[in-house]
XYZ file of C-alpha atoms in Angstrom:
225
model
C 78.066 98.132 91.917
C 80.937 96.363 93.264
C 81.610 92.379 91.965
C 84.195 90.012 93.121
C 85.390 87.047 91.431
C 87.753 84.390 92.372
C 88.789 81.501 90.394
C 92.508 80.164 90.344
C 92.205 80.115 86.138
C 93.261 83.698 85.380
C 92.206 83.634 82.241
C 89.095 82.970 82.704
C 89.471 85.641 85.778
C 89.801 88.046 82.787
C 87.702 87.207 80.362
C 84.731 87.479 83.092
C 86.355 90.864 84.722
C 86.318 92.298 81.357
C 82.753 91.420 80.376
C 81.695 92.429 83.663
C 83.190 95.828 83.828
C 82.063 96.868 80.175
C 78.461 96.262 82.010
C 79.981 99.427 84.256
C 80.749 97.269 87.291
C 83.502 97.708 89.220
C 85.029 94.266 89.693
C 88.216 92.619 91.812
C 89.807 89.479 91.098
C 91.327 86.885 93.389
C 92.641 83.221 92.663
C 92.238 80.606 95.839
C 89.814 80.427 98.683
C 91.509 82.226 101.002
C 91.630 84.913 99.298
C 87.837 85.257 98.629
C 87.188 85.458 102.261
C 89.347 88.154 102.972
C 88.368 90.311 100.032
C 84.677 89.312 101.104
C 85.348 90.143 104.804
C 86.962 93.596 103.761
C 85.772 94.660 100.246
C 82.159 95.602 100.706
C 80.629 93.400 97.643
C 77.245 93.472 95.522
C 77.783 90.306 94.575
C 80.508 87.322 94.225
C 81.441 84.865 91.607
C 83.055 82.048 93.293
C 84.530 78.803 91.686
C 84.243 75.592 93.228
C 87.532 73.751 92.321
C 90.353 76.378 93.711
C 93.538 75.716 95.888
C 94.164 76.713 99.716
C 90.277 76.222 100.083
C 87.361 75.218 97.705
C 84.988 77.512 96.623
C 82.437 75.661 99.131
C 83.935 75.884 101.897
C 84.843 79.644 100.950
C 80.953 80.153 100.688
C 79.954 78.827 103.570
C 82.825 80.810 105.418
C 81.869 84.268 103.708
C 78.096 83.259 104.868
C 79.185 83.361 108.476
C 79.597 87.176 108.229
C 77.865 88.380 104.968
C 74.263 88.038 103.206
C 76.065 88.981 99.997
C 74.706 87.517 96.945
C 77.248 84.509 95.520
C 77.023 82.860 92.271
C 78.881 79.398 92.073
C 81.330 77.976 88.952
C 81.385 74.499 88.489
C 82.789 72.365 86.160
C 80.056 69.523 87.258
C 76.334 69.650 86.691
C 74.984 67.461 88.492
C 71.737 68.027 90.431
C 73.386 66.836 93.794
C 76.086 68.983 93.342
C 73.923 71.935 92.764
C 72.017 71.557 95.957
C 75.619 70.606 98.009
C 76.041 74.429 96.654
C 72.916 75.964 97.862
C 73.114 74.139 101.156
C 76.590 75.712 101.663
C 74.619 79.266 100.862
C 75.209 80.120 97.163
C 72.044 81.860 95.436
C 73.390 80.492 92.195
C 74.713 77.830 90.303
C 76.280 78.344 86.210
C 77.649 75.536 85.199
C 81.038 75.256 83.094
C 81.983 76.427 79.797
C 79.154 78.830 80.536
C 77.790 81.322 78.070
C 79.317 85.040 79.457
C 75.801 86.142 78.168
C 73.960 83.853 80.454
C 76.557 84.572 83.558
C 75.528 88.639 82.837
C 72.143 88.175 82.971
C 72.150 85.788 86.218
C 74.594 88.373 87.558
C 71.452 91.513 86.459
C 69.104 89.142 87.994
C 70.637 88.759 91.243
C 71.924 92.408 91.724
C 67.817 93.460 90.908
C 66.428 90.868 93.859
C 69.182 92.314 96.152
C 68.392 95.757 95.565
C 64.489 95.051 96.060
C 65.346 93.108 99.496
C 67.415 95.137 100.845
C 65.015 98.075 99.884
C 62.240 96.385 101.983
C 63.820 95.060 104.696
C 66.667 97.659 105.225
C 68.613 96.902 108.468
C 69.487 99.915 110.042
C 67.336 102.413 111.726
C 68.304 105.636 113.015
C 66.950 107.452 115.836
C 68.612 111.140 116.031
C 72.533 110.376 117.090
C 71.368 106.311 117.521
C 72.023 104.162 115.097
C 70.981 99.890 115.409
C 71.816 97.444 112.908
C 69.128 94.972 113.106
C 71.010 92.217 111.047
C 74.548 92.274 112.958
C 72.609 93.378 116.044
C 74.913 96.532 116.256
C 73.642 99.422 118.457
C 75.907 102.609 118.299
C 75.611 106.523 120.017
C 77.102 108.806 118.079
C 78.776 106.817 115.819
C 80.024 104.410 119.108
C 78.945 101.389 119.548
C 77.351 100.741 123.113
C 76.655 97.076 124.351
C 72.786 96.275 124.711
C 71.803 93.027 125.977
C 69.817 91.158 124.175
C 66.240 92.413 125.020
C 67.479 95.735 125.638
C 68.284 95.393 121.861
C 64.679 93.948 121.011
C 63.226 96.526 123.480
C 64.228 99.118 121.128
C 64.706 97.621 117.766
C 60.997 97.445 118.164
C 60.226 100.686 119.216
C 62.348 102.664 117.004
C 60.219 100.353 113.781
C 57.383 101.992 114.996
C 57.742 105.225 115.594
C 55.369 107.195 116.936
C 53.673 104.228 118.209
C 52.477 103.651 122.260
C 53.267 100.031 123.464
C 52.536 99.233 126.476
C 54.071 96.963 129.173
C 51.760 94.235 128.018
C 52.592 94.879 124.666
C 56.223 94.655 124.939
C 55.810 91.685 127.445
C 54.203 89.648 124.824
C 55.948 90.856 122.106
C 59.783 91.211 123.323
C 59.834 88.130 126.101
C 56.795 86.282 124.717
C 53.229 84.945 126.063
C 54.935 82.119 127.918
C 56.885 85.396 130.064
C 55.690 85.244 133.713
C 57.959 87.269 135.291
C 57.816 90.817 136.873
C 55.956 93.342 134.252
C 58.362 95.902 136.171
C 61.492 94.403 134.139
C 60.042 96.894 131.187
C 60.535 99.877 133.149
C 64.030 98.626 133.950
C 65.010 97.345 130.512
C 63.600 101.308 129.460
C 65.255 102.441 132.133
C 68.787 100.514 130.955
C 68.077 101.883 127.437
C 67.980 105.654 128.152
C 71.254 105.297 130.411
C 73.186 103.617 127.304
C 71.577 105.873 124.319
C 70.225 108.879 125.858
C 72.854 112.097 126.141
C 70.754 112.681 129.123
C 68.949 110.013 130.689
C 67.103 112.299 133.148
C 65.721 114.074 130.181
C 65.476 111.744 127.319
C 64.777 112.930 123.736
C 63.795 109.970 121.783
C 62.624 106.960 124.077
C 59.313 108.078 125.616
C 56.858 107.445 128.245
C 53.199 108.043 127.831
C 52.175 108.393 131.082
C 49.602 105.719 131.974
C 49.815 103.827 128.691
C 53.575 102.744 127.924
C 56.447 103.842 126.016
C 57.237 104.880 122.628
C 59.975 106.420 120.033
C 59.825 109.955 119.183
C 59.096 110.365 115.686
């Protein structure tokens, strides 16, 4: 598990980097704002410890950047307890607010806590599905064919992001109607067959003879399972 913390007091940098790494994390250290976002942006975090009061750009503002790009967990320092304060922080995306001194006892097991909820979201809900040499990342709504990523529209993307959840599963044109566009959709029920149509000419190595995006003749489409 990978931790990053940024605070412009290095000593208390340390003392946490220490603590945290006799846990067996693997932990970074930065010391301003700016910094946190890039390390965030390019590091690949479980989690970050952010402080609030930091130079070039405050530990805020540094969450609510890092929030335009990452789900990462974040646990705010403070030096102010208020309860305003506290919600200014969870409003700006934190999932977690210790205020200081803090007990590095207290900060370990917030830091447990938050890795364990992580680890059972992202078991549930896991973002990417793979279909043979297609990959889609359903949270950065990345599609990619062997390893390259290929530009779906937007219901193209929901067209199979749907599909490829189910696999195995017939849906037909209604059901995708409904589903994909909505019951308010009064358009064409022909735009499935081209959106299916789009699909297998993006993802399919051969769009004539497609291996994973079926048609049940008669009923609809589905993914090969």
């Amino acid at each position: 598990m990978k931790i990053l913390v940024v605070d412009d007091e290095k000593l208390i940098v340390k003392g946490i980097k220490f603590n945290l790494e006799n846990e067996g994390y693997q932990v970074d250290a930065g010391y301003d704002g700016l910094e946190a976002v890039e390390l965030a942006r390019s590091g690949n975090y479980d989690l970050i410890i952010l402080d609030v009061m930091m130079p070039e750009l405050d530990g805020l503002a540094a969450c609510m950047r890092i929030r335009e790009f990452s789900t990462v967990p974040i646990i705010i320092l403070t030096a102010r307890g208020e309860d305003t304060d506290k919600i200014i922080g969870f409003e700006y995306g934190a999932d977690d607010y210790i205020t200081k001194p803090f007990n590095i006892v207290e900060l370990k097991a917030r830091v447990r806590a938050l890795m364990r909820r992580s680890a059972l979201v992202s078991s549930v809900t896991a973002t990417v599905l793979t279909v043979g040499h297609i990959t889609i990342d359903s949270e950065k709504r990345v599609a990619k064919k062997n390893g390259d990523a290929v530009d779906l529209t937007v219901k193209e993307f929901d067209v199979f992001e749907l599909l490829a959840k189910n696999p195995g599963r017939v849906f037909s044109r209604e059901n995708l109607l409904n589903t994909v566009w909505g019951y308010e959709y009064y358009g064409d029920i022909r735009t499935v067959d081209v959106h299916i149509r789009r699909l297998r000419e993006k993802l399919e190595k051969n769009p004539a003879e497609p291996e994973y995006i079926m048609t049940k003749w008669g009923v609809g489409y589905y993914i090969k399972g």
